[in-house]
Amino acid sequence: MDQQMSQSIKLRAALTTRIKEIMGKSSATGIFRGGILQTHLLHKARLRIGHELDSCLATRDVNFHASASISEYEINRAALTVAHAMVNPYYVDWDVDRFAEMAKVSTPKSDGPLANTNQLPKYFSAAMIGKISAPATIVDRQGKILTIYLPNILSSSRVEYVNSATKGLRTLLLETITSSTQQSWRSQGFVVPEGGGEFGAGRVTVSPAYFMQRHERLEDPMVTSASYKSVEVQEWLAALSATESFWNAITAVSAPDLFEAGTLAITRIIEELQGSDRTSPPICDWPSIFSRLEIIANRTTLSHRDSGGAPSLFDLLISLGSGHEAKLTLADVGAELDYYPGTMVFISGKVLQHSIGPWGPGERLVIAHFMRDKIHSRCGVSRPPFPTQAYFLQMVGQQDSYLL
């Protein structure tokens, strides 16, 4: 884990420097006047960053090294994508903390909305954001960020590499369908491609530490998922080591307090469990700051809110696979996001309903990253604050800030 964190910190520094440079040069001046955001200046900054991002996306990564390292091209592409998202806000006219108090986590239904959904418009202004294709954020009336949408942030070479590594889990994924006797909605909606496809279909959950269902008392131990011990999963985690470090770094620059909370929780999990007979292989090799990974292949997903998290513990969803045209629907804000391979989305999954419908051709693969609130509580880690729009927009026009 020390080597993982060292690599993540180096990548974070490189991304931070580049994002500050991009934001600083996007405007001749700051975009606030008397503390008020000037939307016309924000628009100009967005156009400049968008032009640079388009130029980047039109070129190929000629120095891709797969598992060995993250290329300069990948760093620049990610920095431009994050910067564009921060200067492309969509607003909802309510406070996320108050909305979260009323938004209920309930069992998804195939024939209707979640419980309490019809009550929310009585208390909160309806939002109809519509289709989003470019990098963007969704922001509440207090400037708190609810969603960070990063389409095409991953190069085609990186997507192909992760796809190739994940094909090794095909048998494990298919076994989760044939062996499942549960009626949970999470065990439904799988579409097995003809002949089994490249990835099969199914869901594999991997975690270095979680609580067994209804065993979350102080006297109950944290346990490691059985899947973590499988040879296939260990090979997969090893293959994704550098990639996960990159995703950690993107988390660090997009949601800094989330990164710090996740890092501290994983460090304390390792301290508690390392060397015990519950962790073979050792969890010190865990590559992510998120304590739970779900590999999901070829599944439609009912509209739901996530249990087990907290409003500010964002999910990180990484869309992979090939040839599909999936859409991520956020019913509470009336948004539909293009969810093609290479997309990353940070979302307050405890607050916002999200779903994936039929995706047409191709195969859909996602690696979902979660932080669990009760695990963080056991580790003595406070809930992080939401990232804020102001933190990022103050960089715009600060042309020397990246030199500090």
XYZ file of C-alpha atoms in Angstrom:
404
model
C 0.000 0.000 0.000
C 2.926 2.370 0.694
C 4.111 2.006 -2.899
C 0.554 2.482 -4.156
C 0.108 5.669 -2.148
C 3.485 7.000 -3.213
C 2.501 6.560 -6.851
C -0.937 8.101 -6.255
C 0.645 11.125 -4.538
C 3.066 11.682 -7.428
C 0.241 11.471 -9.935
C -1.858 13.777 -7.770
C 0.923 16.374 -7.791
C 1.246 16.158 -11.571
C -2.513 16.458 -12.083
C -2.823 19.327 -9.604
C -0.080 21.331 -11.303
C -1.595 20.794 -14.738
C -5.163 21.610 -13.639
C -4.038 24.865 -12.007
C -2.153 25.768 -15.181
C -5.192 25.027 -17.371
C -7.600 26.920 -15.110
C -5.204 29.813 -14.669
C -4.690 30.323 -18.393
C -8.384 29.944 -19.254
C -9.127 33.578 -18.402
C -7.215 36.828 -18.403
C -8.712 37.682 -15.017
C -10.527 36.031 -12.156
C -14.215 35.309 -12.738
C -15.575 36.741 -9.482
C -16.495 40.412 -8.994
C -17.329 41.421 -5.451
C -17.708 37.750 -4.587
C -20.258 37.227 -7.385
C -19.556 34.707 -10.150
C -19.570 36.356 -13.585
C -21.225 33.837 -15.856
C -19.982 35.436 -19.095
C -16.379 35.084 -17.914
C -17.043 31.485 -16.870
C -18.441 30.823 -20.346
C -15.294 32.165 -21.999
C -13.092 30.050 -19.747
C -15.179 26.981 -20.613
C -14.778 27.619 -24.347
C -10.997 27.917 -24.039
C -10.644 24.743 -21.990
C -13.093 22.937 -24.274
C -11.032 23.816 -27.338
C -7.859 22.479 -25.713
C -9.685 19.333 -24.581
C -11.024 18.682 -28.096
C -7.498 18.957 -29.491
C -6.258 16.476 -26.898
C -9.023 13.966 -27.629
C -8.218 14.142 -31.331
C -4.700 12.781 -30.746
C -3.539 9.288 -29.773
C -1.404 8.272 -26.827
C 1.815 7.122 -28.486
C 3.596 6.510 -25.166
C 1.079 4.192 -23.496
C 2.822 1.687 -21.209
C -0.152 -0.310 -19.876
C 0.597 -1.482 -16.338
C 4.067 0.063 -16.160
C 3.165 3.733 -15.729
C 0.735 6.499 -16.539
C 1.764 8.516 -19.577
C 2.012 12.295 -19.817
C -0.772 12.160 -22.372
C -3.079 10.445 -19.866
C -2.263 13.033 -17.208
C -2.955 15.924 -19.594
C -6.184 14.342 -20.834
C -7.435 13.774 -17.288
C -6.467 17.287 -16.174
C -8.298 18.896 -19.092
C -11.382 16.761 -18.468
C -11.525 17.618 -14.757
C -10.913 21.316 -15.468
C -13.729 21.411 -18.043
C -16.112 19.690 -15.636
C -15.456 22.342 -12.989
C -16.217 25.259 -15.339
C -19.339 23.562 -16.723
C -21.787 23.495 -13.795
C -25.460 22.520 -13.866
C -27.422 23.799 -10.877
C -30.238 22.444 -8.749
C -32.204 24.881 -6.628
C -32.039 23.013 -3.348
C -29.652 22.219 -0.521
C -28.147 18.722 -0.700
C -28.056 18.268 3.071
C -31.787 18.947 3.405
C -32.572 16.866 0.323
C -30.560 13.970 1.755
C -32.592 14.050 4.969
C -35.777 13.306 3.009
C -34.454 11.069 0.222
C -35.111 7.498 1.309
C -33.103 4.394 0.466
C -35.649 1.727 -0.452
C -35.907 -1.407 -2.550
C -35.976 -0.557 -6.280
C -39.060 -1.499 -8.251
C -39.300 -2.365 -11.920
C -42.781 -0.861 -12.215
C -42.467 2.459 -10.420
C -40.372 5.039 -8.582
C -38.654 4.553 -5.256
C -40.649 5.132 -2.093
C -40.965 8.831 -1.244
C -39.975 9.941 -4.760
C -43.333 11.556 -5.430
C -43.116 13.466 -2.144
C -39.808 15.192 -2.856
C -41.161 17.721 -5.446
C -43.522 19.024 -2.748
C -40.512 20.296 -0.811
C -37.750 20.782 -3.402
C -37.779 22.554 -6.756
C -37.830 20.071 -9.609
C -34.717 19.982 -11.766
C -34.787 18.991 -15.427
C -31.169 19.158 -16.511
C -31.570 17.014 -19.608
C -28.832 15.337 -21.639
C -25.173 15.887 -20.725
C -22.341 14.786 -22.993
C -19.454 17.106 -22.052
C -17.531 17.040 -18.743
C -19.667 18.759 -16.123
C -20.635 19.069 -12.476
C -24.034 19.135 -10.799
C -24.070 21.728 -8.011
C -26.584 22.605 -5.282
C -27.649 26.124 -4.297
C -24.851 26.323 -1.687
C -22.154 25.495 -4.233
C -21.718 21.902 -3.086
C -20.927 19.441 -5.846
C -23.214 16.381 -6.084
C -21.869 14.802 -9.256
C -18.633 15.092 -11.243
C -19.108 13.774 -14.767
C -15.912 12.940 -16.685
C -16.666 11.409 -20.109
C -13.712 10.213 -22.215
C -11.279 10.836 -19.382
C -9.666 7.446 -20.026
C -7.841 6.870 -23.287
C -8.915 4.029 -25.567
C -5.599 2.310 -24.771
C -6.332 2.420 -21.021
C -9.874 1.122 -21.568
C -8.602 -1.733 -23.733
C -5.987 -2.621 -21.135
C -8.510 -2.758 -18.266
C -10.976 -4.680 -20.454
C -8.294 -7.237 -21.250
C -7.365 -7.671 -17.586
C -11.018 -8.043 -16.575
C -11.710 -10.786 -19.110
C -9.853 -13.044 -16.676
C -12.832 -12.723 -14.310
C -15.327 -13.969 -16.912
C -15.836 -17.378 -15.300
C -16.210 -15.892 -11.811
C -18.759 -13.405 -13.123
C -20.856 -16.068 -14.832
C -20.784 -18.219 -11.696
C -22.445 -15.433 -9.710
C -25.498 -15.794 -11.934
C -25.772 -19.566 -11.945
C -25.097 -19.900 -8.214
C -27.262 -17.020 -7.048
C -30.379 -18.055 -5.131
C -31.100 -14.552 -3.879
C -33.991 -12.498 -5.118
C -32.184 -9.210 -4.550
C -32.552 -6.717 -7.372
C -28.751 -6.606 -7.527
C -28.819 -10.224 -8.700
C -31.206 -9.433 -11.542
C -31.056 -7.631 -14.869
C -28.083 -9.503 -16.310
C -27.947 -10.003 -20.060
C -25.614 -12.828 -21.079
C -24.308 -12.172 -24.618
C -24.638 -14.905 -27.202
C -21.841 -17.398 -26.595
C -21.026 -15.742 -23.273
C -19.336 -12.704 -24.783
C -15.993 -11.251 -23.718
C -16.954 -10.618 -20.094
C -19.851 -12.962 -19.536
C -22.305 -11.392 -17.124
C -22.534 -11.111 -13.358
C -21.262 -9.189 -10.350
C -18.148 -9.864 -8.262
C -17.639 -7.861 -5.056
C -14.128 -7.468 -3.648
C -13.343 -5.869 -0.311
C -10.454 -5.988 2.166
C -12.846 -5.220 5.034
C -16.605 -5.233 5.451
C -19.212 -6.188 8.013
C -21.332 -9.266 7.464
C -25.024 -8.474 7.186
C -26.505 -7.416 10.541
C -23.109 -7.827 12.224
C -22.057 -4.209 12.609
C -21.810 -3.928 16.399
C -18.628 -2.954 18.197
C -18.043 -6.597 19.056
C -18.372 -7.714 15.412
C -15.154 -8.050 13.407
C -14.380 -6.617 10.009
C -13.902 -9.467 7.540
C -12.286 -9.782 4.117
C -14.408 -10.910 1.181
C -13.873 -14.484 0.020
C -13.407 -13.228 -3.534
C -10.309 -11.289 -2.467
C -8.490 -14.575 -1.877
C -9.104 -16.023 -5.337
C -6.170 -16.316 -7.727
C -8.140 -14.639 -10.526
C -8.974 -11.587 -8.409
C -5.412 -11.267 -7.109
C -4.065 -11.341 -10.663
C -6.667 -8.757 -11.672
C -5.780 -6.425 -8.788
C -2.077 -6.732 -9.577
C -2.695 -5.934 -13.239
C -4.697 -2.825 -12.266
C -2.207 -1.536 -9.695
C -0.966 1.456 -11.732
C -4.442 2.134 -13.103
C -5.980 2.239 -9.619
C -3.210 4.634 -8.540
C -4.276 6.875 -11.421
C -7.914 6.654 -10.362
C -6.887 7.466 -6.785
C -5.098 10.566 -8.067
C -8.114 11.667 -10.121
C -10.181 11.301 -6.950
C -7.648 13.420 -5.068
C -7.913 16.359 -7.477
C -11.693 16.064 -7.989
C -12.790 15.473 -4.368
C -9.765 16.165 -2.110
C -11.476 15.520 1.221
C -12.937 12.241 -0.061
C -9.431 11.134 -1.018
C -8.081 11.969 2.436
C -10.932 10.123 4.171
C -10.485 7.043 1.996
C -6.727 7.004 2.436
C -6.994 7.252 6.223
C -9.652 4.525 6.396
C -7.633 2.077 4.265
C -4.499 2.797 6.309
C -6.336 1.994 9.539
C -7.942 -1.122 8.053
C -4.499 -2.409 7.148
C -3.177 -1.618 10.624
C -6.040 -3.559 12.238
C -6.147 -6.586 9.957
C -2.600 -6.995 8.707
C -1.025 -10.206 9.887
C -4.291 -11.800 10.981
C -5.422 -15.107 9.517
C -8.347 -13.232 7.988
C -6.122 -11.550 5.397
C -4.422 -14.081 3.174
C -3.197 -12.699 0.803
C -2.290 -9.601 2.838
C -4.439 -6.520 2.386
C -1.348 -4.317 2.234
C -1.555 -5.024 -1.526
C -4.992 -3.395 -1.782
C -4.633 -0.783 -4.571
C -7.591 1.554 -4.009
C -8.597 4.201 -1.471
C -12.141 2.814 -1.818
C -12.835 -0.145 0.449
C -15.259 -1.964 -1.852
C -15.017 -2.708 -5.568
C -17.791 -4.234 -7.646
C -17.090 -5.600 -11.104
C -20.408 -5.661 -12.947
C -20.773 -7.085 -16.444
C -23.739 -6.679 -18.787
C -26.477 -5.638 -16.371
C -29.336 -3.195 -16.595
C -29.700 -1.441 -13.258
C -32.954 -0.285 -11.692
C -33.180 3.252 -10.356
C -31.859 3.190 -6.793
C -30.031 5.004 -4.044
C -27.104 3.286 -2.386
C -27.324 1.984 1.144
C -24.206 1.687 3.234
C -22.656 4.978 2.246
C -23.106 8.573 3.393
C -24.183 11.608 1.356
C -20.629 12.922 0.899
C -19.006 9.497 0.393
C -19.162 9.586 -3.395
C -19.351 6.432 -5.478
C -16.819 6.292 -8.293
C -18.278 4.572 -11.362
C -15.926 3.667 -14.196
C -17.611 2.686 -17.445
C -15.699 0.186 -19.557
C -16.595 -2.566 -22.024
C -16.852 -2.046 -25.771
C -19.224 -0.823 -28.443
C -22.109 0.114 -26.138
C -24.112 3.319 -25.884
C -25.206 3.164 -22.256
C -26.848 6.115 -20.521
C -26.673 6.921 -16.809
C -29.988 8.395 -15.698
C -30.242 10.579 -12.585
C -33.985 10.772 -11.977
C -33.875 13.259 -9.088
C -32.302 15.961 -11.261
C -33.774 14.956 -14.623
C -30.362 14.249 -16.157
C -29.204 11.695 -18.719
C -25.443 11.241 -19.030
C -23.642 9.535 -21.895
C -21.945 6.580 -20.210
C -19.687 5.250 -22.920
C -16.458 3.309 -22.275
C -13.780 5.577 -20.789
C -16.211 7.576 -18.625
C -15.741 8.197 -14.901
C -18.516 9.556 -12.673
C -18.319 10.627 -9.050
C -21.844 10.644 -7.646
C -23.515 11.065 -4.295
C -25.157 7.678 -4.660
C -26.792 7.859 -1.245
C -28.669 11.004 -2.357
C -29.276 10.754 -6.103
C -31.224 7.957 -7.754
C -29.264 6.440 -10.624
C -30.021 3.762 -13.189
C -28.806 2.142 -16.411
C -31.298 0.948 -19.000
C -30.744 -1.235 -22.079
C -27.590 -0.125 -23.899
C -28.074 -1.454 -27.422
C -25.100 -3.154 -29.080
C -21.817 -4.062 -27.435
C -20.963 -5.225 -23.923
C -21.224 -3.086 -20.803
C -18.675 -3.352 -18.011
C -18.344 -1.154 -14.935
C -15.973 -1.119 -11.993
C -17.863 0.578 -9.176
C -15.900 1.935 -6.211
C -17.577 2.474 -2.837
C -16.698 3.719 0.637
C -18.766 2.275 3.490
C -19.855 4.625 6.240
C -19.845 2.012 9.015
C -16.324 0.908 8.078
C -15.161 4.522 8.250
C -16.921 4.891 11.596
C -15.174 1.797 12.963
C -11.860 3.257 11.780
C -12.563 6.617 13.433
C -12.700 8.510 10.133
C -15.026 11.513 9.907
C -17.369 11.998 6.983
C -15.722 14.364 4.485
C -17.402 17.578 3.381
C -18.750 17.813 -0.145
C -16.334 19.298 -2.671
C -17.293 22.874 -3.507
C -17.483 24.799 -6.734
C -15.678 27.788 -5.244
C -12.564 25.712 -4.464
C -12.052 25.102 -8.185
C -13.356 28.330 -9.711
C -10.977 30.486 -7.680
C -8.191 28.959 -9.822
C -9.613 30.484 -13.004
C -7.532 33.472 -14.122
C -4.847 32.871 -11.499
C -2.167 32.522 -14.139
C 0.765 32.218 -11.754
C -0.907 29.907 -9.238
C 0.509 26.739 -10.782
C 4.024 28.023 -10.139
C 3.487 28.325 -6.366
